[in-house]
Short mmCIF file of C-alpha atoms and ligand atoms in Angstrom, two decimals:
data_model
loop_
_atom_site.label_atom_id
_atom_site.label_comp_id
_atom_site.label_asym_id
_atom_site.label_seq_id
_atom_site.Cartn_x
_atom_site.Cartn_y
_atom_site.Cartn_z
CA MET A 14 -46.85 4.65 57.42
CA ARG A 15 -50.01 2.75 56.51
CA ARG A 16 -49.43 0.00 53.97
CA PRO A 17 -51.77 1.17 51.18
CA PHE A 18 -50.05 4.51 51.24
CA VAL A 19 -46.64 2.86 50.89
CA ILE A 20 -47.87 0.88 47.90
CA VAL A 21 -49.31 3.99 46.23
CA LEU A 22 -46.06 5.84 46.84
CA ALA A 23 -43.98 3.02 45.38
CA LEU A 24 -46.25 2.90 42.35
CA LEU A 25 -45.94 6.65 41.90
CA LEU A 26 -42.18 6.46 41.91
CA ILE A 27 -42.13 3.65 39.35
CA ILE A 28 -44.46 5.52 37.01
CA ALA A 29 -42.46 8.72 37.47
CA ALA A 30 -39.26 6.89 36.57
CA VAL A 31 -40.79 5.35 33.44
CA VAL A 32 -42.28 8.60 32.18
CA TRP A 33 -39.12 10.55 32.70
CA GLN A 34 -37.00 7.83 31.17
CA THR A 35 -39.09 8.28 28.03
CA LEU A 36 -38.65 12.04 28.13
CA LYS A 37 -34.97 11.64 28.69
CA SER A 38 -34.45 9.26 25.79
CA GLN A 39 -36.20 11.79 23.55
CA SER A 40 -33.97 14.63 24.60
CA HIS A 41 -30.93 12.37 24.45
CA ASP A 42 -31.55 11.64 20.77
CA GLN A 43 -31.54 15.35 20.05
CA GLU A 44 -28.33 15.81 21.93
CA GLU A 45 -26.60 13.05 20.00
CA LYS A 46 -27.50 14.53 16.66
CA GLY A 47 -25.87 17.77 17.70
CA SER A 48 -22.68 16.39 19.10
CA TYR A 49 -21.28 14.43 16.15
CA THR A 50 -21.61 16.91 13.33
CA GLU A 51 -18.97 17.00 10.61
CA GLU A 52 -18.55 20.63 11.59
CA THR A 53 -17.20 19.66 14.98
CA LEU A 54 -14.69 17.31 13.42
CA ASN A 55 -13.65 19.64 10.62
CA ASN A 56 -13.44 22.76 12.67
CA GLU A 57 -10.08 24.37 11.95
CA THR A 58 -9.72 25.57 15.53
CA ASN A 59 -10.06 21.95 16.58
CA GLN A 60 -6.64 21.16 15.20
CA SER A 61 -4.95 22.82 18.12
CA VAL A 62 -6.89 20.89 20.76
CA LYS A 63 -4.85 18.28 22.57
CA VAL A 64 -6.14 15.93 25.21
CA VAL A 65 -4.74 15.54 28.69
CA THR A 66 -5.66 12.25 30.35
CA LEU A 67 -4.96 11.50 33.98
CA GLU A 68 -5.21 7.89 35.01
CA GLU A 69 -4.92 6.51 38.51
CA ARG A 70 -5.49 3.03 39.84
CA ASP A 71 -5.50 1.53 43.28
CA GLU A 72 -5.13 -2.23 43.37
CA LYS A 73 -5.94 -2.54 47.07
CA THR A 74 -9.46 -1.15 46.73
CA ASN A 75 -9.99 -2.06 43.04
CA SER A 76 -10.41 1.61 42.24
CA VAL A 77 -9.83 3.32 38.91
CA SER A 78 -10.06 6.79 37.46
CA ASN A 79 -9.65 8.15 33.95
CA ILE A 80 -9.97 11.90 33.66
CA SER A 81 -9.68 13.70 30.34
CA TYR A 82 -9.78 17.40 29.56
CA PRO A 83 -8.77 19.58 26.62
CA LYS A 84 -5.73 21.77 26.32
CA PHE A 85 -6.06 24.64 23.84
CA GLY A 86 -2.64 26.22 24.19
CA GLN A 87 -4.40 29.20 25.81
CA ASP A 88 -2.93 29.52 29.28
CA LYS A 89 -5.89 30.96 31.18
CA ILE A 90 -8.47 28.57 29.75
CA ASP A 91 -6.13 25.60 30.14
CA ALA A 92 -5.39 26.47 33.77
CA ARG A 93 -9.08 26.75 34.63
CA LEU A 94 -9.92 23.34 33.15
CA ALA A 95 -6.84 21.73 34.70
CA LEU A 96 -7.89 23.03 38.11
CA ILE A 97 -11.40 21.58 37.86
CA SER A 98 -9.98 18.25 36.66
CA ASP A 99 -7.40 18.14 39.45
CA ASP A 100 -10.21 18.74 41.96
CA PHE A 101 -12.05 15.76 40.54
CA LEU A 102 -8.89 13.66 40.84
CA THR A 103 -8.57 14.76 44.46
CA ARG A 104 -12.16 13.67 45.07
CA TYR A 105 -11.24 10.27 43.63
CA LYS A 106 -8.19 9.99 45.87
CA ASN A 107 -10.29 10.88 48.93
CA ALA A 108 -12.83 8.25 47.93
CA VAL A 109 -10.05 5.65 47.70
CA THR A 110 -8.81 6.64 51.15
CA GLY A 111 -12.36 6.26 52.45
CA LEU A 112 -12.60 2.77 50.99
CA ALA A 113 -9.22 1.65 52.29
CA ASP A 114 -10.52 -0.71 54.97
CA ILE A 115 -13.53 -2.02 53.11
CA GLN A 116 -13.34 -5.19 51.01
CA VAL A 117 -15.21 -4.56 47.76
CA SER A 118 -14.98 -6.17 44.36
CA TYR A 119 -15.22 -2.79 42.60
CA GLY A 120 -14.01 0.28 44.43
CA ALA A 121 -14.22 3.87 43.25
CA ASP A 122 -14.72 4.52 39.54
CA TYR A 123 -14.22 8.15 38.42
CA VAL A 124 -14.43 9.07 34.75
CA GLN A 125 -14.39 12.50 33.14
CA LYS A 126 -15.04 13.24 29.50
CA PHE A 127 -15.50 16.57 27.79
CA GLU A 128 -17.30 18.23 24.89
CA ILE A 129 -16.19 21.38 23.10
CA THR A 130 -18.25 23.77 21.03
CA PHE A 131 -16.53 26.57 19.16
CA ILE A 132 -18.88 29.35 18.23
CA LYS A 133 -18.00 31.66 15.36
CA ASP A 134 -14.40 32.00 16.47
CA GLN A 135 -15.61 34.03 19.47
CA LEU A 136 -16.71 31.58 22.14
CA THR A 137 -15.10 28.41 23.38
CA ILE A 138 -17.57 26.32 25.33
CA VAL A 139 -16.41 23.32 27.29
CA SER A 140 -18.51 20.92 29.26
CA LEU A 141 -16.96 18.40 31.59
CA GLU A 142 -19.07 15.38 32.39
CA GLN A 143 -18.00 13.78 35.63
CA TYR A 144 -19.14 10.30 36.52
CA ALA A 145 -18.34 9.01 39.98
CA SER A 146 -19.29 5.75 41.66
CA GLU A 147 -18.06 4.12 44.81
CA GLY A 148 -18.25 0.47 45.77
CA GLY A 149 -19.89 -0.65 42.52
CA GLY A 150 -23.02 1.47 43.06
CA THR A 151 -24.94 3.33 40.37
CA GLY A 152 -22.93 6.50 40.70
CA THR A 153 -23.57 10.15 40.01
CA ASP A 154 -23.31 12.16 36.82
CA GLU A 155 -22.48 15.82 36.96
CA LEU A 156 -22.10 18.27 34.11
CA LYS A 157 -19.95 21.36 34.51
CA THR A 158 -20.08 23.91 31.74
CA PHE A 159 -17.71 26.76 30.97
CA ILE A 160 -18.07 29.54 28.43
CA PHE A 161 -14.90 31.43 27.52
CA ASN A 162 -14.32 34.48 25.37
CA SER A 163 -11.95 32.90 22.81
CA HIS A 164 -9.88 36.09 22.48
CA THR A 165 -9.55 37.38 26.04
CA GLN A 166 -9.78 33.84 27.54
CA GLU A 167 -12.05 35.31 30.23
CA GLU A 168 -14.77 33.07 31.57
CA ILE A 169 -18.29 34.28 30.88
CA THR A 170 -20.60 33.59 33.82
CA PRO A 171 -24.27 32.65 33.28
CA ALA A 172 -25.34 36.15 34.40
CA GLN A 173 -22.98 37.78 31.87
CA LEU A 174 -24.84 36.15 28.98
CA PHE A 175 -27.77 38.47 29.70
CA LYS A 176 -28.36 42.21 29.66
CA ASP A 177 -29.85 42.49 33.18
CA GLU A 178 -30.86 40.54 36.31
CA LYS A 179 -34.34 39.93 34.95
CA TYR A 180 -32.87 36.94 33.16
CA LEU A 181 -33.66 34.60 36.06
CA ASP A 182 -37.37 35.43 35.85
CA VAL A 183 -37.29 34.95 32.08
CA LEU A 184 -35.47 31.60 32.30
CA SER A 185 -37.79 30.46 35.07
CA LYS A 186 -40.89 31.26 33.04
CA LEU A 187 -39.65 29.83 29.73
CA SER A 188 -38.18 26.64 31.13
CA ARG A 189 -41.15 25.95 33.39
CA GLU A 190 -43.54 26.33 30.44
CA LYS A 191 -41.48 24.03 28.25
CA LEU A 192 -40.89 21.35 30.85
CA LEU A 193 -44.56 21.31 31.80
CA ALA A 194 -45.55 21.08 28.12
CA ASN A 195 -43.10 18.19 27.61
CA PHE A 196 -44.52 16.50 30.66
CA GLU A 197 -48.11 16.90 29.41
CA LYS A 198 -47.04 15.43 26.07
CA SER A 199 -45.43 12.46 27.78
CA LEU A 200 -48.67 11.76 29.68
CA VAL A 201 -50.44 10.95 26.41
CA ASP A 202 -48.16 7.95 25.91
CA THR A 203 -48.23 6.81 29.53
CA ASP A 204 -50.33 3.79 30.37
CA PHE A 205 -52.20 4.52 33.58
CA SER A 206 -54.52 1.52 33.26
CA ASP A 207 -52.94 -0.14 36.28
CA SER A 208 -53.20 2.83 38.61
CA THR A 209 -56.16 4.25 40.46
CA PRO A 210 -57.42 7.72 39.48
CA THR A 211 -56.02 9.03 42.78
CA ALA A 212 -52.60 7.54 42.12
CA LYS A 213 -52.57 9.08 38.65
CA GLU A 214 -53.49 12.47 40.03
CA GLU A 215 -50.91 12.30 42.76
CA PHE A 216 -48.24 11.36 40.23
CA ILE A 217 -49.15 14.33 38.05
CA ASP A 218 -49.14 16.73 41.00
CA PHE A 219 -45.85 15.38 42.25
CA SER A 220 -44.17 15.74 38.84
CA LYS A 221 -45.47 19.25 38.29
CA LYS A 222 -44.31 20.34 41.70
CA MET A 223 -40.83 19.02 40.92
CA ILE A 224 -40.74 21.08 37.72
CA THR A 225 -42.06 24.20 39.47
CA ASP A 226 -39.60 23.94 42.37
CA GLY A 227 -36.66 23.16 40.10
CA THR A 228 -37.31 26.19 37.91
CA GLU A 229 -37.71 28.83 40.64
CA PRO A 230 -35.89 32.02 39.53
CA LEU A 231 -32.72 31.31 41.50
CA ALA A 232 -29.16 31.50 40.19
CA THR A 233 -28.48 28.01 41.58
CA ASN A 234 -31.26 26.57 39.39
CA PHE A 235 -29.67 28.04 36.25
CA SER A 236 -25.98 27.61 36.91
CA SER A 237 -25.26 25.32 33.95
CA LEU A 238 -25.97 27.24 30.75
CA THR A 239 -24.41 26.93 27.30
CA LEU A 240 -25.12 28.05 23.77
CA ASN A 241 -25.20 26.11 20.53
CA GLU A 242 -24.03 27.23 17.08
CA GLN A 243 -27.45 28.74 16.33
CA GLY A 244 -27.42 30.86 19.49
CA SER A 245 -30.02 28.76 21.25
CA LEU A 246 -29.63 28.63 25.01
CA ILE A 247 -29.08 25.16 26.44
CA ILE A 248 -30.06 24.71 30.08
CA HIS A 249 -28.75 21.69 31.96
CA PHE A 250 -30.69 20.67 35.04
CA ASP A 251 -29.10 18.50 37.70
CA LYS A 252 -30.26 15.02 38.52
CA TYR A 253 -33.42 15.24 40.72
CA GLN A 254 -33.85 18.96 39.92
CA VAL A 255 -36.86 18.78 37.61
CA ALA A 256 -37.43 15.03 37.31
CA PRO A 257 -36.88 11.81 39.25
CA GLY A 258 -33.30 10.58 39.50
CA ALA A 259 -33.82 7.89 36.87
CA SER A 260 -33.94 10.65 34.25
CA GLY A 261 -30.41 11.72 35.08
CA LEU A 262 -29.43 15.11 33.74
CA VAL A 263 -32.22 16.94 31.93
CA THR A 264 -31.37 19.25 29.02
CA LEU A 265 -33.63 21.94 27.64
CA GLU A 266 -33.11 24.08 24.54
CA ILE A 267 -34.54 27.59 24.22
CA PRO A 268 -34.37 28.81 20.60
CA TYR A 269 -32.41 32.00 19.94
CA GLN A 270 -35.50 33.98 18.81
CA GLU A 271 -37.23 33.34 22.14
CA ILE A 272 -34.37 34.54 24.29
CA SER A 273 -32.32 36.96 22.17
CA SER A 274 -34.03 40.10 23.53
CA ASN A 275 -32.63 39.17 26.95
CA PHE A 276 -29.09 38.38 25.80
CA SER A 277 -26.29 40.88 26.37
CA ASP A 278 -25.06 42.92 23.39
CA PHE A 279 -21.88 40.86 23.32
CA ILE A 280 -23.84 37.63 22.81
CA ASN A 281 -26.26 39.15 20.30
CA GLN A 282 -23.45 40.60 18.21
CA ILE A 283 -22.07 37.05 17.83
CA PHE A 284 -25.32 35.60 16.53
CA THR A 285 -26.62 38.48 14.43
CA PRO A 286 -26.50 37.28 10.81
CA LYS A 287 -23.89 39.10 8.72
CA GLN A 288 -22.55 38.72 5.20
CA PRO A 289 -20.16 35.80 5.00
CA THR A 290 -16.56 36.83 4.44
CA ASN A 291 -14.60 35.30 1.57
CA LYS A 292 -12.78 33.05 3.95
CA GLU A 293 -16.03 31.68 5.34
CA LYS A 294 -17.38 31.10 1.82
CA GLU A 295 -14.29 29.09 1.00
CA SER A 296 -14.55 26.98 4.11
CA VAL A 297 -18.17 26.17 3.27
CA LYS A 298 -17.06 24.80 -0.10
CA LYS A 299 -14.37 22.67 1.45
CA PRO A 300 -14.93 19.03 0.55
CA ARG A 301 -16.18 16.74 3.28
CA LEU A 302 -14.04 13.97 4.63
CA SER A 303 -13.68 11.33 2.00
CA HIS A 304 -14.61 7.77 2.66
CA GLU A 305 -12.13 6.37 0.17
CA PRO A 306 -9.90 3.57 1.33
CA SER A 307 -8.03 4.98 4.28
CA ALA A 308 -4.49 6.25 4.19
CA GLN A 309 -3.66 3.25 6.31
CA THR A 310 -4.21 0.86 3.41
CA LYS A 311 -3.10 3.35 0.75
CA ASP A 312 0.32 4.27 2.05
CA ASP A 313 1.26 1.05 3.70
CA THR A 314 1.16 -1.86 1.29
CA SER A 315 4.14 -3.78 2.64
CA LYS A 316 2.80 -6.06 5.35
CA THR A 317 5.26 -8.17 7.31
CA ASP A 318 4.61 -11.91 7.25
CA CYS A 319 4.98 -12.96 10.88
CA GLN A 320 4.88 -16.66 9.96
CA LYS A 321 8.33 -16.09 8.43
CA HIS A 322 9.76 -13.31 10.59
CA ALA A 323 10.30 -12.80 14.31
CA CYS A 324 7.67 -10.20 15.13
CA VAL A 325 6.67 -8.19 18.17
CA ALA A 326 3.88 -5.62 18.45
CA LEU A 327 4.11 -2.36 20.36
CA THR A 328 0.68 -1.19 21.51
CA PHE A 329 -0.40 2.05 23.16
CA ASP A 330 -3.58 2.65 25.15
CA ASP A 331 -5.61 5.61 26.38
CA GLY A 332 -4.60 8.16 23.74
CA PRO A 333 -4.51 10.18 21.68
CA SER A 334 -3.04 12.63 24.14
CA ILE A 335 -0.92 15.70 24.36
CA HIS A 336 2.16 13.41 24.09
CA THR A 337 1.11 11.23 21.14
CA ASP A 338 2.60 13.35 18.37
CA LYS A 339 6.00 13.06 19.95
CA LEU A 340 5.62 9.28 19.97
CA LEU A 341 4.66 9.39 16.28
CA ASP A 342 7.84 11.40 15.59
CA ILE A 343 9.92 8.69 17.26
CA LEU A 344 8.17 5.83 15.43
CA LYS A 345 8.63 7.69 12.15
CA GLU A 346 12.30 8.29 12.77
CA LYS A 347 12.78 4.60 13.59
CA GLY A 348 10.57 3.43 10.73
CA ALA A 349 8.48 1.30 13.10
CA HIS A 350 4.75 0.64 13.18
CA ALA A 351 2.60 0.36 16.29
CA THR A 352 -1.02 -0.22 17.25
CA PHE A 353 -3.00 2.46 19.06
CA PHE A 354 -5.98 1.48 21.18
CA VAL A 355 -7.63 4.88 21.32
CA LEU A 356 -10.41 6.33 23.43
CA GLY A 357 -13.34 7.72 21.46
CA LYS A 358 -13.68 10.65 23.85
CA SER A 359 -10.14 11.80 22.99
CA ALA A 360 -10.02 10.77 19.32
CA LYS A 361 -13.08 12.90 18.71
CA TYR A 362 -11.08 16.04 19.46
CA GLN A 363 -7.51 15.15 18.57
CA THR A 364 -8.48 14.23 15.01
CA GLN A 365 -5.25 15.40 13.37
CA THR A 366 -3.25 12.95 15.44
CA ILE A 367 -5.56 10.07 14.45
CA LYS A 368 -5.23 11.02 10.77
CA ARG A 369 -1.48 11.12 11.12
CA MET A 370 -1.41 7.65 12.75
CA ALA A 371 -3.31 6.25 9.77
CA GLN A 372 -1.16 8.05 7.19
CA GLU A 373 2.03 6.79 8.78
CA GLY A 374 0.92 3.16 8.66
CA HIS A 375 -0.09 2.55 12.28
CA GLU A 376 -3.06 0.47 13.26
CA ILE A 377 -5.93 2.20 15.08
CA GLU A 378 -8.18 0.10 17.28
CA SER A 379 -10.75 0.70 19.99
CA HIS A 380 -10.22 1.11 23.72
CA THR A 381 -13.90 2.18 24.17
CA PHE A 382 -15.29 5.70 24.35
CA ARG A 383 -15.13 6.66 28.03
CA HIS A 384 -12.75 4.12 29.59
CA ARG A 385 -15.28 2.61 31.96
CA ASP A 386 -14.70 -0.81 33.49
CA LEU A 387 -16.85 -2.89 31.11
CA ARG A 388 -17.67 -5.46 33.80
CA LYS A 389 -19.85 -2.80 35.43
CA LEU A 390 -21.82 -2.00 32.27
CA ASN A 391 -24.81 -3.76 30.77
CA GLN A 392 -25.04 -5.01 27.19
CA ASP A 393 -26.50 -1.76 25.83
CA GLU A 394 -23.91 0.39 27.56
CA ILE A 395 -21.09 -1.77 26.20
CA ALA A 396 -22.56 -1.53 22.70
CA THR A 397 -22.68 2.27 23.04
CA GLU A 398 -19.04 2.42 24.15
CA LEU A 399 -18.02 0.52 21.00
CA ARG A 400 -20.39 2.18 18.54
CA GLU A 401 -19.57 5.75 19.54
CA THR A 402 -15.85 5.10 19.16
CA ASP A 403 -16.30 3.45 15.78
CA GLU A 404 -18.44 6.30 14.50
CA ILE A 405 -15.71 8.76 15.39
CA LEU A 406 -13.00 6.63 13.73
CA GLU A 407 -15.10 6.18 10.62
CA LYS A 408 -15.48 9.94 10.31
CA ILE A 409 -11.77 10.61 10.76
CA ILE A 410 -10.09 7.76 8.86
CA GLY A 411 -12.97 6.10 7.01
CA ARG A 412 -12.80 2.79 8.80
CA ARG A 413 -13.99 1.19 12.02
CA SER A 414 -11.92 -0.80 14.47
CA GLN A 415 -11.79 -4.58 14.31
CA PHE A 416 -10.39 -5.33 17.77
CA LEU A 417 -11.13 -4.15 21.27
CA ARG A 418 -8.78 -3.71 24.15
CA PRO A 419 -11.01 -3.51 27.24
CA PRO A 420 -10.07 -0.75 29.72
CA TYR A 421 -7.79 -2.07 32.49
CA GLY A 422 -7.82 -5.41 30.67
CA ALA A 423 -10.97 -6.06 32.70
CA VAL A 424 -13.06 -8.87 31.22
CA SER A 425 -15.84 -11.13 32.44
CA ASP A 426 -17.85 -13.84 30.66
CA SER A 427 -20.63 -11.39 29.88
CA VAL A 428 -18.14 -8.80 28.57
CA LYS A 429 -16.69 -11.48 26.26
CA SER A 430 -20.08 -12.32 24.81
CA ASP A 431 -21.23 -8.68 24.60
CA VAL A 432 -18.28 -7.18 22.70
CA LYS A 433 -18.63 -9.51 19.70
CA ARG A 434 -15.07 -9.05 18.46
CA PRO A 435 -11.58 -10.35 19.34
CA LEU A 436 -10.23 -8.94 22.61
CA ILE A 437 -6.57 -8.00 22.49
CA LEU A 438 -4.67 -8.02 25.77
CA TRP A 439 -0.86 -8.22 26.11
CA SER A 440 2.02 -10.49 27.11
CA VAL A 441 4.41 -7.76 28.33
CA ASP A 442 3.17 -5.23 30.89
CA PRO A 443 5.85 -2.69 31.85
CA LEU A 444 3.51 -1.19 34.53
CA ASP A 445 4.23 2.20 33.02
CA TRP A 446 1.02 3.59 34.55
CA LYS A 447 2.40 2.84 38.00
CA ASP A 448 6.15 3.38 37.67
CA ARG A 449 6.66 6.58 35.75
CA ASN A 450 10.30 5.73 35.28
CA THR A 451 11.76 5.61 31.78
CA ASP A 452 14.71 3.32 32.60
CA LEU A 453 12.42 0.75 34.23
CA ILE A 454 10.07 0.86 31.26
CA ILE A 455 12.95 0.34 28.80
CA GLU A 456 14.16 -2.62 30.82
CA ARG A 457 10.73 -4.26 31.12
CA MET A 458 9.63 -3.71 27.52
CA SER A 459 12.97 -4.99 26.20
CA THR A 460 12.35 -8.43 27.78
CA ALA A 461 9.76 -9.12 25.06
CA LYS A 462 10.02 -12.48 23.27
CA VAL A 463 9.01 -13.42 19.73
CA GLY A 464 5.29 -12.91 19.20
CA ALA A 465 4.90 -10.57 22.17
CA ILE A 466 2.25 -7.91 22.45
CA ILE A 467 3.80 -5.09 24.48
CA LEU A 468 1.54 -2.77 26.44
CA GLY A 469 2.24 0.94 26.85
CA HIS A 470 0.29 4.15 27.42
CA ASP A 471 0.80 7.21 25.24
CA ILE A 472 -0.57 9.50 27.95
CA TYR A 473 2.73 9.48 29.89
CA ASP A 474 5.87 11.19 28.62
CA THR A 475 7.93 8.73 30.69
CA THR A 476 6.62 5.93 28.47
CA ILE A 477 7.24 7.82 25.24
CA GLU A 478 10.84 8.59 26.23
CA ALA A 479 11.41 4.82 26.51
CA ILE A 480 10.24 3.85 23.04
CA GLY A 481 13.33 4.83 21.00
CA PRO A 482 15.70 2.67 23.11
CA VAL A 483 13.11 -0.14 23.27
CA ILE A 484 12.89 -0.28 19.48
CA ASP A 485 16.70 -0.38 19.23
CA ASN A 486 16.91 -3.19 21.83
CA LEU A 487 14.23 -5.30 20.15
CA ARG A 488 15.84 -4.89 16.73
CA LYS A 489 19.19 -5.96 18.16
CA LYS A 490 17.45 -9.24 19.04
CA GLY A 491 16.41 -9.54 15.39
CA TYR A 492 12.74 -8.67 15.88
CA GLN A 493 10.52 -6.76 13.50
CA LEU A 494 8.07 -4.26 14.93
CA VAL A 495 4.63 -4.87 13.50
CA THR A 496 1.00 -4.00 14.13
CA VAL A 497 -1.32 -6.38 16.01
CA GLU A 498 -3.14 -7.11 12.76
CA GLU A 499 0.14 -8.25 11.17
CA LEU A 500 1.18 -10.20 14.25
CA LEU A 501 -2.10 -12.15 14.32
CA SER A 502 -2.64 -12.36 10.56
CA GLY A 503 -2.10 -16.12 10.33
CA HIS A 504 -4.62 -16.83 13.08
CA ASP A 505 -8.29 -17.58 12.93
CA LEU A 506 -9.50 -14.87 15.30
CA LYS A 507 -12.79 -15.35 17.10
CA ALA A 508 -15.18 -12.81 18.59
CA GLY A 509 -15.18 -12.74 22.36
CA GLN A 510 -11.86 -14.57 22.59
CA ILE A 511 -8.85 -13.10 24.40
CA TYR A 512 -5.49 -12.81 22.61
CA ARG A 513 -2.37 -12.00 24.56
CA HIS A 514 0.02 -13.67 22.20
CA GLN A 515 3.61 -14.70 22.29
NI1 NI B 28 -6.62 2.08 29.34
#
């Protein structure tokens, strides 16, 4: 290629990335507003959602995966989501095998989080966001969406949302118009002063062609469709489909009124306004979550003074999960308190478990939102991991976390300065994530000495089975089981400092 052409091309790509980054951040703001509504958290149906988290690590290749998906107690839906998640885990394992002979500082990193939207008791919509990176690279983001009939548990395909096959032409036309309009709008704010008129023109042509190609009336272009509570159609476009890769996944909303004449009768009957039933009226009047002092401080006034007593702290990471309530039963029966380092992505949906933790006097702290290795994130991404988790906790229990336990205990100097709060690690690691063996876990946890912080994971039933005997063993040694806050209460804790204690 001739050099001037290469320069023009490079320039085009940079401008394209900047413009689409702007577009993306606009659409991202809209998304965020929608995803943290009180409605989502208060939804009655939500109470039955439990979180399954699969975690795998490979020390040889420095690879990690943390895969979460919901379990509704509805066999067909649960099986479908479990299958997709298991496939993702298999992809991770294959990636690890592929890396086996290569020396890398960060191997494969696979993370899955999910979002649920319940619509008028009739639809259950689940999106699984799968992030995968190998060898410390930027990685790929993929969104998989599933719409289920809440009663029959049947999956509703994109085509079944509409009355006939003409829907692809309609979606093509509507989405192309909207994306082109958004693009034109973004041009107004773009500074082209550094580019030649030809470069500007080529950039515009290139972008428009991407939009046109990506919105051709093909089923593959419109395979990721969902609905929101208002009946608007949400179209998710893959990375590189309608914009440069820097924009990531592009989301477009088509208001209900614009698309309803194409929807199937089943979908329209869900969104047609009808008189609210008495039950619905009542639920509207239901008071919002109070922000009074949390149950944690209300119910639990007796703090143990660890300057005077022999204390140890049991801590649990990666929950809440499908197993956490059983752990809470055991702790309640034993009259012991623990500290839960929870994931925002799971706390958001298993809200009843988080409330129960607070009411029963346990400490709730942050283990980030997605369980990414923080050493691979920049300052903004770390801040987002912390803020999103705290916002969820504040909504559920009325308080934010004060400590952070970094995923995998992975810390670097920049992580320490970016988190701006004390980092809590551990002094006893039973390796319960590796050895799913209750007897081994009992043995290892019971070696704890005065002042120990004991690590555990409430995503494994093998760990939870161990806790009753562990509590008995520790008490036989004369120890009191306390929260991390109690254990460290006499200390002057500093932001960015690591505490393992003992
Ligand atoms: Ni963890």
